[in-house]
XYZ file of N, CA and C in Angstrom:
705
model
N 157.339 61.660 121.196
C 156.327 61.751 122.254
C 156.635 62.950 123.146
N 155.389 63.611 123.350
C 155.792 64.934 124.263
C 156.046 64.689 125.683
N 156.281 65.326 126.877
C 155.641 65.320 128.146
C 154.380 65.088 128.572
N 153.468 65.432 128.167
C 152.030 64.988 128.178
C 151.206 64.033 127.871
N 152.430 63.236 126.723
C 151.452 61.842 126.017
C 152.302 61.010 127.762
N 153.427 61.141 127.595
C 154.248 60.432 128.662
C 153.157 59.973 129.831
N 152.642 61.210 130.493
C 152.006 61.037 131.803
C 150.745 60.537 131.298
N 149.992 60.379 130.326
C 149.045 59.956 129.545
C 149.235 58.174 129.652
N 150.084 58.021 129.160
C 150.642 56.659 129.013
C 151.040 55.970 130.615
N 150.559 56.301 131.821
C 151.384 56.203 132.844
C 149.514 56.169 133.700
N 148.582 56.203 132.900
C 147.441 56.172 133.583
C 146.841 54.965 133.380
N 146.093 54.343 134.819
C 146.115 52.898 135.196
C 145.052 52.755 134.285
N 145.012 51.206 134.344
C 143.668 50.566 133.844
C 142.714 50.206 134.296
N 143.034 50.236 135.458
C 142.094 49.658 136.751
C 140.580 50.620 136.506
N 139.546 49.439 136.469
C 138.206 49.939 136.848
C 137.409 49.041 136.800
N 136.422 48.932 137.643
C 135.229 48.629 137.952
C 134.146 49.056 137.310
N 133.518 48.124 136.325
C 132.669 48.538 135.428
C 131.459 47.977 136.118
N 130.592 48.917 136.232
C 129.144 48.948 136.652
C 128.021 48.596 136.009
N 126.109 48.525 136.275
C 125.623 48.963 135.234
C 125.079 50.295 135.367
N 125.305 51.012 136.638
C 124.652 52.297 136.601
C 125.530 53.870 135.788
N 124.671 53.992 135.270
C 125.465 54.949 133.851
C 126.061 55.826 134.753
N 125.680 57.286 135.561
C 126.529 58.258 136.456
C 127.446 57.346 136.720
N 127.296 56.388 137.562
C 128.697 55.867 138.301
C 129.606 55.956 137.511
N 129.402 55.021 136.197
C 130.470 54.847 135.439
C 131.258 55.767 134.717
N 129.829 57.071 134.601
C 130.238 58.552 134.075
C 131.487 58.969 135.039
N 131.731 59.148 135.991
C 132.082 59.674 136.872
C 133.835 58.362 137.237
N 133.572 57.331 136.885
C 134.729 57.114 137.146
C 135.407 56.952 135.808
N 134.711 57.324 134.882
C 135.510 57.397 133.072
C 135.995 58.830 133.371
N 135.446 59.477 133.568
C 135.847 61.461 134.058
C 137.543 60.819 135.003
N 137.482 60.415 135.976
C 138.016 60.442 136.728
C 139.618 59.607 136.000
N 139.631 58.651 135.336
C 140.211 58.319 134.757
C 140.962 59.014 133.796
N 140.359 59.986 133.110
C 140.590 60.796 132.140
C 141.468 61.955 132.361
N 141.741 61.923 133.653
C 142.034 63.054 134.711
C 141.794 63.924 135.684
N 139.847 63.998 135.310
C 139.157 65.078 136.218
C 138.925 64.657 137.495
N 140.038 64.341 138.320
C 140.267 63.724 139.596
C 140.880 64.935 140.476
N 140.877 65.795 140.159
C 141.786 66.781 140.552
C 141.320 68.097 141.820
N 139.581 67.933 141.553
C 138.824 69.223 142.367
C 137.764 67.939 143.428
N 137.554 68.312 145.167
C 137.166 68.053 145.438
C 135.944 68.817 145.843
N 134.621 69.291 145.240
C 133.569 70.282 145.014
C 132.279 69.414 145.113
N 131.433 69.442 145.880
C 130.481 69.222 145.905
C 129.690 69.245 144.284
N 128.789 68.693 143.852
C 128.289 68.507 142.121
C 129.052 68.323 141.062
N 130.648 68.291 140.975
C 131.644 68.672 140.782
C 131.436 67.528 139.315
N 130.741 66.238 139.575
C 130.407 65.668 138.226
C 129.193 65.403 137.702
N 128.552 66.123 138.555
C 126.770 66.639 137.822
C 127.308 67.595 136.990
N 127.814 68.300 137.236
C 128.038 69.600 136.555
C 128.623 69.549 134.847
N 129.598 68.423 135.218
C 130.227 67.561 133.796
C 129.022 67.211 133.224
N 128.502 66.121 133.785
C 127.110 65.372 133.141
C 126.154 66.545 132.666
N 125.848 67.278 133.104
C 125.138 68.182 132.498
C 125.391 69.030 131.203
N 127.304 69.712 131.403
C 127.652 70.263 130.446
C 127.453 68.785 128.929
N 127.881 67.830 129.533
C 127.909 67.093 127.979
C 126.515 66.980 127.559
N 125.364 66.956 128.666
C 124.140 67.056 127.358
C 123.816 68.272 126.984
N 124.421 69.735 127.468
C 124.290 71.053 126.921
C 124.696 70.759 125.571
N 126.038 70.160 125.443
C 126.565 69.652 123.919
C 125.974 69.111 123.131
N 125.280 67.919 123.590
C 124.654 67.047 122.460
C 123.297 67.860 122.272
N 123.126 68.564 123.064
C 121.205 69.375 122.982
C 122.361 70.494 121.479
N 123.493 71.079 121.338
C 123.932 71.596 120.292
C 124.062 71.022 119.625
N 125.189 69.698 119.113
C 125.080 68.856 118.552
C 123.816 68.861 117.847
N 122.973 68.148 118.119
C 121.460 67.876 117.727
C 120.534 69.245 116.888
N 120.947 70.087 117.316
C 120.039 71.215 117.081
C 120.766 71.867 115.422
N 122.007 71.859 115.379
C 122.758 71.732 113.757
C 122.868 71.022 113.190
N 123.221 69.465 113.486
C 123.064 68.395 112.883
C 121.854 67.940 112.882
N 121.286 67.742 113.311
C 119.659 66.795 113.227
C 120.038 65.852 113.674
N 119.770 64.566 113.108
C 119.696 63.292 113.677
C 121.121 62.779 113.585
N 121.784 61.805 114.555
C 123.030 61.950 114.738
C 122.936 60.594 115.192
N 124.158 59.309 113.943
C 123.816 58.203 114.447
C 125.297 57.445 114.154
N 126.418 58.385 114.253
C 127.460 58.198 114.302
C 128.164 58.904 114.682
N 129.496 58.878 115.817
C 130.495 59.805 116.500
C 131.552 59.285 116.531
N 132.460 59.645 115.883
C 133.974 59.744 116.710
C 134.681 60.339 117.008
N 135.641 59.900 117.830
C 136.306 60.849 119.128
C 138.098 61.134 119.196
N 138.156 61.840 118.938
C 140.268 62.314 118.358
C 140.298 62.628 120.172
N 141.009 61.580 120.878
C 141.306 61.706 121.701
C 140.348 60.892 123.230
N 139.811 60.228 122.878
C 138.844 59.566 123.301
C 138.754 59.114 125.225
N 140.459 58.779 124.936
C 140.461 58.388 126.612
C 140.008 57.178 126.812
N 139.175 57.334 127.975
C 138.504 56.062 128.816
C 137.381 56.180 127.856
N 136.836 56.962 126.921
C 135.740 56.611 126.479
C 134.390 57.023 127.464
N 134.973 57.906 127.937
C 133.134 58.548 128.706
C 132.468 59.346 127.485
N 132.881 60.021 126.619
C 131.618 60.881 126.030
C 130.771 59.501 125.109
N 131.891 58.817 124.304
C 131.417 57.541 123.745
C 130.267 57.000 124.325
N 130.731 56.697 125.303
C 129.979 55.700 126.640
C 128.552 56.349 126.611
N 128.622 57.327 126.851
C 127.042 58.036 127.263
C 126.664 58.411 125.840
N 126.898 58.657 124.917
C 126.201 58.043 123.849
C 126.229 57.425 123.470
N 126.857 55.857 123.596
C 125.801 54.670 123.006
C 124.934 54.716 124.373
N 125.420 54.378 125.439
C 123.894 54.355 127.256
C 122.880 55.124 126.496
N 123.019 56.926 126.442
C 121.670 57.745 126.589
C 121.106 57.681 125.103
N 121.855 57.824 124.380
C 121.271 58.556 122.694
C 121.171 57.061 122.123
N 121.762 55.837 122.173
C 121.495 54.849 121.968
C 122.529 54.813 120.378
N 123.576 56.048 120.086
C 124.274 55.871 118.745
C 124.829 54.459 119.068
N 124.423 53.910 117.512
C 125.197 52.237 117.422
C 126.382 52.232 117.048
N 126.695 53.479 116.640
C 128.113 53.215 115.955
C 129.255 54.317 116.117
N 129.986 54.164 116.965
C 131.042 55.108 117.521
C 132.855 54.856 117.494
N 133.555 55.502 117.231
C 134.769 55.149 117.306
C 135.740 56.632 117.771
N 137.068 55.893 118.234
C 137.720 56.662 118.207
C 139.706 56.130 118.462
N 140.385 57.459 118.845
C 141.453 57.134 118.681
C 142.070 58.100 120.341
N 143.322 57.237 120.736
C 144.151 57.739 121.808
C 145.650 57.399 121.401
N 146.540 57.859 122.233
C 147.975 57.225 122.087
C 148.366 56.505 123.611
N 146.938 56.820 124.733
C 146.887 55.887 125.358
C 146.669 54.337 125.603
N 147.568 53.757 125.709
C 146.854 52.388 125.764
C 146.171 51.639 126.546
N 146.340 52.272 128.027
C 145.933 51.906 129.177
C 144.460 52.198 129.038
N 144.577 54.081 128.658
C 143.204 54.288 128.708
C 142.090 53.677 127.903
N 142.743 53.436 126.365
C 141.736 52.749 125.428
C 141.560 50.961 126.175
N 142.262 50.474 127.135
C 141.992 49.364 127.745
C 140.767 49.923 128.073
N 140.406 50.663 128.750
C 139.412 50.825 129.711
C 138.268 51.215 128.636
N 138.206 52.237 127.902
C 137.017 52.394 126.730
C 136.870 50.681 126.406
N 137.694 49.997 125.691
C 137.355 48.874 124.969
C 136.047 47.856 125.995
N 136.365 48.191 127.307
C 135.909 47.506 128.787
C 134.101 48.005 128.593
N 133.868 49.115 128.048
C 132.316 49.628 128.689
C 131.926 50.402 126.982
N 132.413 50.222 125.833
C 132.326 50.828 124.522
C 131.827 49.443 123.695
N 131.173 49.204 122.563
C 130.323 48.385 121.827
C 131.047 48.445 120.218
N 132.371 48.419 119.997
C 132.984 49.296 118.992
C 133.910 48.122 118.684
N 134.141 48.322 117.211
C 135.979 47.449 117.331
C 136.825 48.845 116.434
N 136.252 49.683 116.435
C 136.739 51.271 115.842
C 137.132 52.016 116.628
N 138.437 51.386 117.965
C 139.489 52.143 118.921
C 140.547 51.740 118.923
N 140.978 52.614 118.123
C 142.715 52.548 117.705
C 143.771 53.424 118.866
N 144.974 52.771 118.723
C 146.184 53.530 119.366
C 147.103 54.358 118.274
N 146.874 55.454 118.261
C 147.762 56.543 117.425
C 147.490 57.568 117.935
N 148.133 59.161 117.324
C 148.193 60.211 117.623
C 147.006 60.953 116.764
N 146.687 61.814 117.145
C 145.584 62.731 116.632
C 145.695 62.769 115.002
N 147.048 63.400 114.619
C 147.260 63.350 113.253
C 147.540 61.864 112.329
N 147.154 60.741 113.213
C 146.815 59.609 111.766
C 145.583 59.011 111.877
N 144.686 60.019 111.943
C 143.601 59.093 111.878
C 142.734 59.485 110.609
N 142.262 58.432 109.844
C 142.241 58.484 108.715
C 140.791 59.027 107.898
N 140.459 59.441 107.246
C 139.373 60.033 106.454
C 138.667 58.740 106.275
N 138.603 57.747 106.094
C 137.578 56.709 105.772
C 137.830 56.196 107.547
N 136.515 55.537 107.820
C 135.019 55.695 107.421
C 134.996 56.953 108.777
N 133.612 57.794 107.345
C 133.273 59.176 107.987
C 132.479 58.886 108.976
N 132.117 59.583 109.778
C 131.143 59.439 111.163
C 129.990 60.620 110.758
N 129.214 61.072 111.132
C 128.348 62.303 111.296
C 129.210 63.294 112.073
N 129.343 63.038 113.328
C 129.822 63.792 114.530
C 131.721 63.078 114.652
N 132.268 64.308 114.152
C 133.787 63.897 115.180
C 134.481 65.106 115.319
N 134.389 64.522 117.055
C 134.950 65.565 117.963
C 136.205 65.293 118.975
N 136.803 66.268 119.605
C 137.819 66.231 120.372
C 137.365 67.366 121.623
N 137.520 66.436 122.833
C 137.025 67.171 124.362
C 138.237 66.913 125.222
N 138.513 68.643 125.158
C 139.918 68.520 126.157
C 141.322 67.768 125.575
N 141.330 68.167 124.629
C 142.317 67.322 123.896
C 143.768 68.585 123.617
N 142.705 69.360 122.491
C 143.871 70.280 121.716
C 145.247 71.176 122.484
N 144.716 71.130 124.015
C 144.992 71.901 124.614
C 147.056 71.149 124.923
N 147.018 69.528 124.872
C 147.847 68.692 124.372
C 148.516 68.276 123.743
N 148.156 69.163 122.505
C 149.114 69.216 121.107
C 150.200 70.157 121.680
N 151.761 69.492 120.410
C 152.868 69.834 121.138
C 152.662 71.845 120.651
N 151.784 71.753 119.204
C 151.818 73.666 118.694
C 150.460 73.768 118.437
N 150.141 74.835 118.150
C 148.948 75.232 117.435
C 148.821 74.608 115.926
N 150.100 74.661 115.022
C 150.225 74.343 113.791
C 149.516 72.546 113.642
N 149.685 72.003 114.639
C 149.704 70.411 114.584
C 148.352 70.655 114.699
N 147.511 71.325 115.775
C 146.291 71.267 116.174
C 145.404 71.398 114.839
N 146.083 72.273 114.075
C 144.954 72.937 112.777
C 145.552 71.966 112.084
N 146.373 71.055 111.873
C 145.975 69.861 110.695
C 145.338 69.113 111.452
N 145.321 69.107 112.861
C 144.589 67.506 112.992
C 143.107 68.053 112.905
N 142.469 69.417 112.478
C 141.556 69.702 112.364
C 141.124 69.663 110.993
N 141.760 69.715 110.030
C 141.708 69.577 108.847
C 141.515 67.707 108.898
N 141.705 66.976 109.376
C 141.689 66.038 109.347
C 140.434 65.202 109.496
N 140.015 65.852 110.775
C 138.604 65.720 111.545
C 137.734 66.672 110.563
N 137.661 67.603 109.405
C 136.656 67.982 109.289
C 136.321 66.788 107.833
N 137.979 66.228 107.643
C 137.328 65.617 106.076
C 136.524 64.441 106.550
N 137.229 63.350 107.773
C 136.393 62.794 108.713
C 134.845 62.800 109.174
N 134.781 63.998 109.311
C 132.733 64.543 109.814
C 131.764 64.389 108.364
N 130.640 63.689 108.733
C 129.959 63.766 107.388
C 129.357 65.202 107.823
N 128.873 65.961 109.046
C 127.849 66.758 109.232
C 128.638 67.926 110.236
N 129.469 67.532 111.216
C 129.804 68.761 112.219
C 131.449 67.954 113.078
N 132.166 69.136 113.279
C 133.462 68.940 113.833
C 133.079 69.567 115.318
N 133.213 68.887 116.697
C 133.359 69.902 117.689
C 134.476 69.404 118.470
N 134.748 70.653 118.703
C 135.996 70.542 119.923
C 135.904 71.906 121.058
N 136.122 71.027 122.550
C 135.783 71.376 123.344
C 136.892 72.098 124.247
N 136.692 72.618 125.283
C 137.722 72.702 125.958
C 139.130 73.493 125.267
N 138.921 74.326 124.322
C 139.838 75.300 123.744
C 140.873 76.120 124.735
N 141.915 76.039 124.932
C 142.500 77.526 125.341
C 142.799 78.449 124.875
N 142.071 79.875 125.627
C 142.323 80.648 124.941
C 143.304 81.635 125.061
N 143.916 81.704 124.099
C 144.882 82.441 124.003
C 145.004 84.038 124.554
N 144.158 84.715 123.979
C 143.284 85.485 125.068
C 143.720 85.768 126.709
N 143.103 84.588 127.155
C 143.164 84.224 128.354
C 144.525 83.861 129.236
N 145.738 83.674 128.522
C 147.108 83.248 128.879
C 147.343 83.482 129.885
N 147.571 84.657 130.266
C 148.358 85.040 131.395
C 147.410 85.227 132.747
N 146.342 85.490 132.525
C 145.479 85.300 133.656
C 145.341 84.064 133.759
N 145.419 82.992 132.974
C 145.361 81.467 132.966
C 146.398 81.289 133.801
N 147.646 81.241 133.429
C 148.547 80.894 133.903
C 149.109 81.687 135.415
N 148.636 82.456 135.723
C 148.941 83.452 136.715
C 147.933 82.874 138.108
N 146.560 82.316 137.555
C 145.742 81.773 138.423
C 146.050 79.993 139.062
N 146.973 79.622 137.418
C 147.089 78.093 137.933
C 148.675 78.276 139.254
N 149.562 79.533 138.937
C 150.829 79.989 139.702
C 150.004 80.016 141.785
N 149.335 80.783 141.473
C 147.806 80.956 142.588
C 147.914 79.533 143.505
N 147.536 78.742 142.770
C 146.761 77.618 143.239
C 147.453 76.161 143.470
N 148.635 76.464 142.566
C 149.819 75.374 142.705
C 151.287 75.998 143.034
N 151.764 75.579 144.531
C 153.139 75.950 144.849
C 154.352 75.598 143.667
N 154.885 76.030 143.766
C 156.573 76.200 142.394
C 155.837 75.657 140.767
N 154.641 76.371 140.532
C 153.753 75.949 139.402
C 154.783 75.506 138.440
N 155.708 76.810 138.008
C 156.475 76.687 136.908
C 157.261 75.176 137.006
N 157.896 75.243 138.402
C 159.042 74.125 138.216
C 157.835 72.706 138.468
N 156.890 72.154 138.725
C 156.530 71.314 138.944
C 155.721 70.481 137.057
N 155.578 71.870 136.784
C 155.306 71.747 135.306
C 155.571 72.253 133.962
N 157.437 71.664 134.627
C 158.076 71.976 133.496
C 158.249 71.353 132.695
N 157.861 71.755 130.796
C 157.752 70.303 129.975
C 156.300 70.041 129.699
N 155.698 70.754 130.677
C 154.448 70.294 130.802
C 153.452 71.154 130.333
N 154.142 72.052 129.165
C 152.949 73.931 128.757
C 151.618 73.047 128.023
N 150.715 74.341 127.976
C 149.812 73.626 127.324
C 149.419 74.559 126.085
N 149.186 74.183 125.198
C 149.093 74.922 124.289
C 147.032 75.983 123.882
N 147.681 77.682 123.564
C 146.822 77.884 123.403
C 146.333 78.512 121.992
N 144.707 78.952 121.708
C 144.124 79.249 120.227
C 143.862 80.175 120.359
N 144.246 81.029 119.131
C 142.761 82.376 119.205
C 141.418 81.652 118.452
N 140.761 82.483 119.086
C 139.289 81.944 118.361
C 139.743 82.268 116.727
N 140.070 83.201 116.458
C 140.476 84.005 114.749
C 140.792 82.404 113.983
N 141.531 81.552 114.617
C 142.548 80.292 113.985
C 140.936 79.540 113.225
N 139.978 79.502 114.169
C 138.628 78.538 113.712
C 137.963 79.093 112.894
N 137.695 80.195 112.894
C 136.848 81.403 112.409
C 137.563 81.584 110.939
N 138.685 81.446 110.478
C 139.331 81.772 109.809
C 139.553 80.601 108.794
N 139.601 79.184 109.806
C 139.509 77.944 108.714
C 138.036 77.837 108.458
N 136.904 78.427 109.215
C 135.619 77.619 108.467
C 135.634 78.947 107.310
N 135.820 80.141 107.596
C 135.955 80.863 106.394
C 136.562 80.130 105.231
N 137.387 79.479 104.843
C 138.000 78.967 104.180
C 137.337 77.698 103.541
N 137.129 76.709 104.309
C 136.282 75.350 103.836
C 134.850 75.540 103.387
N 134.443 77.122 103.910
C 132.843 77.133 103.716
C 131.810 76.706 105.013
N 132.380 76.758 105.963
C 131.571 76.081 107.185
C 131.203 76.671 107.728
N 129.551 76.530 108.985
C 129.713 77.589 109.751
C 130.330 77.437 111.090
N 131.049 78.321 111.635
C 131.769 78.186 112.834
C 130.852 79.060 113.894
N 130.471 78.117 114.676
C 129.941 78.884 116.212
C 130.743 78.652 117.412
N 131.530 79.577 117.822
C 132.645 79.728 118.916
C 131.260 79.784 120.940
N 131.440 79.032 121.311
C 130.336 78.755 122.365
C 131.822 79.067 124.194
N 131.072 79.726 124.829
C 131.400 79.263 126.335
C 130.694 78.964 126.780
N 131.671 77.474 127.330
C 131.109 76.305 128.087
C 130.611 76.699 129.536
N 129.464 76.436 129.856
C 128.718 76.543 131.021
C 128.698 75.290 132.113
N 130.038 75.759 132.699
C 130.456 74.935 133.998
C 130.943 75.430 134.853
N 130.191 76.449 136.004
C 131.190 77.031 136.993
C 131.731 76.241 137.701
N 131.856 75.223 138.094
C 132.460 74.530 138.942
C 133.819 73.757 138.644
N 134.108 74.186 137.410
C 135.266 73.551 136.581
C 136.452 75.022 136.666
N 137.406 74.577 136.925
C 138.201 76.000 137.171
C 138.675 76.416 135.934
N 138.657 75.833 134.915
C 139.011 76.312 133.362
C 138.272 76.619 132.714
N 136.846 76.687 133.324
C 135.665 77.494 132.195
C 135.981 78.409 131.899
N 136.513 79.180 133.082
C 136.643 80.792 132.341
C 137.645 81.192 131.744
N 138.908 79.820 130.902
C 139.590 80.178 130.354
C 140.069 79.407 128.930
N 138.575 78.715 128.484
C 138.226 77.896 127.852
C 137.095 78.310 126.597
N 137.288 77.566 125.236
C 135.742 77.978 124.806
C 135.488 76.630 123.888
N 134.527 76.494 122.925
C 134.394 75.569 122.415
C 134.300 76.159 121.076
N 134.197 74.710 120.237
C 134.421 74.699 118.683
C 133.122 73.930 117.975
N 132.340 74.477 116.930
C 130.981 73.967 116.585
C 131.398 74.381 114.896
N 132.074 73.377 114.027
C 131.576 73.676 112.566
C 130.817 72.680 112.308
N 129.958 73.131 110.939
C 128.889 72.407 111.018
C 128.894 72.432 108.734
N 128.626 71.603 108.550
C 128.754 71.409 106.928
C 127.396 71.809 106.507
């Protein structure tokens, strides 16, 4: 277990399940971690970016009536598609247990397992399986591209993953989070996060035959947009 599953594993269960969908959007976000910026729209802005996704989603895949999720959490993207899109059939996987308490709480599923990214298994395929804000958590890059190989034999139709770091971006990444958090280094030590070149995606759908559309995510209000991109293969 890395540093990161650690503090992962150390997140409460506590919640108050509602029936109004934002609310619940917003305290599955919050759970998940995005507790961190106090910004006015700060989870409209979320809510919005995830139906920018599914309006992509939808527009390569077509009709879309299965998702699962490598890294799932509390289960908010789940959540708002079975609420909005009405998918009946969704699953996914964490090495949280606390957090998959809380998905199991507001999710319609008995397909939420506790494991790591790399055992989750090729049967049964979904249409859609994706990972949001996840990869960035893997202990290398090397682990990230099997658990992608994993997720694409997984997808009957499209792999996305969100929230990429880019490699690219490193040192202005890291130079801005030094900025914004006193003794950055020593407070998060143990704690690196791992980053991609776009080339790594571009290079496996070359390979499988897929098409790869590399997207930036449209969220100014998120302080990692601009050091972030997303992942769209599509069969």
């Amino acid at each position: 277990m890395n540093e990161w599953n650690k503090i992962w594993e150390k997140r409460s269960s506590e919640i108050v399940v509602s029936d109004d969908i934002f609310d619940m959007f917003c305290k599955l976000k919050k759970a998940d971690g995005f507790d961190t910026q106090d910004v006015d729209g700060y989870y409209e802005a979320f809510f919005k970016e995830w139906n920018a996704m599914v309006d992509t989603m939808i527009k390569e895949a077509g009709n879309i009536t299965s998702v699962y999720e490598v890294g799932c959490g509390s289960g908010v993207n789940l959540y708002l598609f079975q609420q909005l899109k009405k998918i009946g059939r969704v699953g996914g996987c964490d090495y949280s247990e606390a957090l998959l308490d809380i998905a199991k709480k507001v999710l319609n599923t008995h397909d939420l397992v506790c494991k790591g990214a790399h055992c989750i298994s090729e049967e049964p395929v979904y249409d859609i399986v994706m990972a949001d804000s996840v990869f960035q958590y893997f202990q290398d890059t090397e682990y990230g591209m099997h658990v992608l190989e994993k997720m694409w034999k997984k997808a009957k139709k499209m792999v996305v993953i969100t929230e990429i770091h880019d490699e690219a971006m490193k040192e202005e990444h890291l130079n801005y989070r030094r900025q914004c958090v006193e003794n950055y280094d020593e407070k998060y030590k143990g704690l690196d996060k791992t980053f991609y070149t776009k080339d790594m995606f571009l290079k496996f759908a070359e390979k499988i035959g897929a098409r790869c559309d590399i997207v930036k995510p449209q969220n100014e209000l998120y302080w990692n947009n601009k050091y972030v991109f997303d992942c769209y293969l599509s069969k």
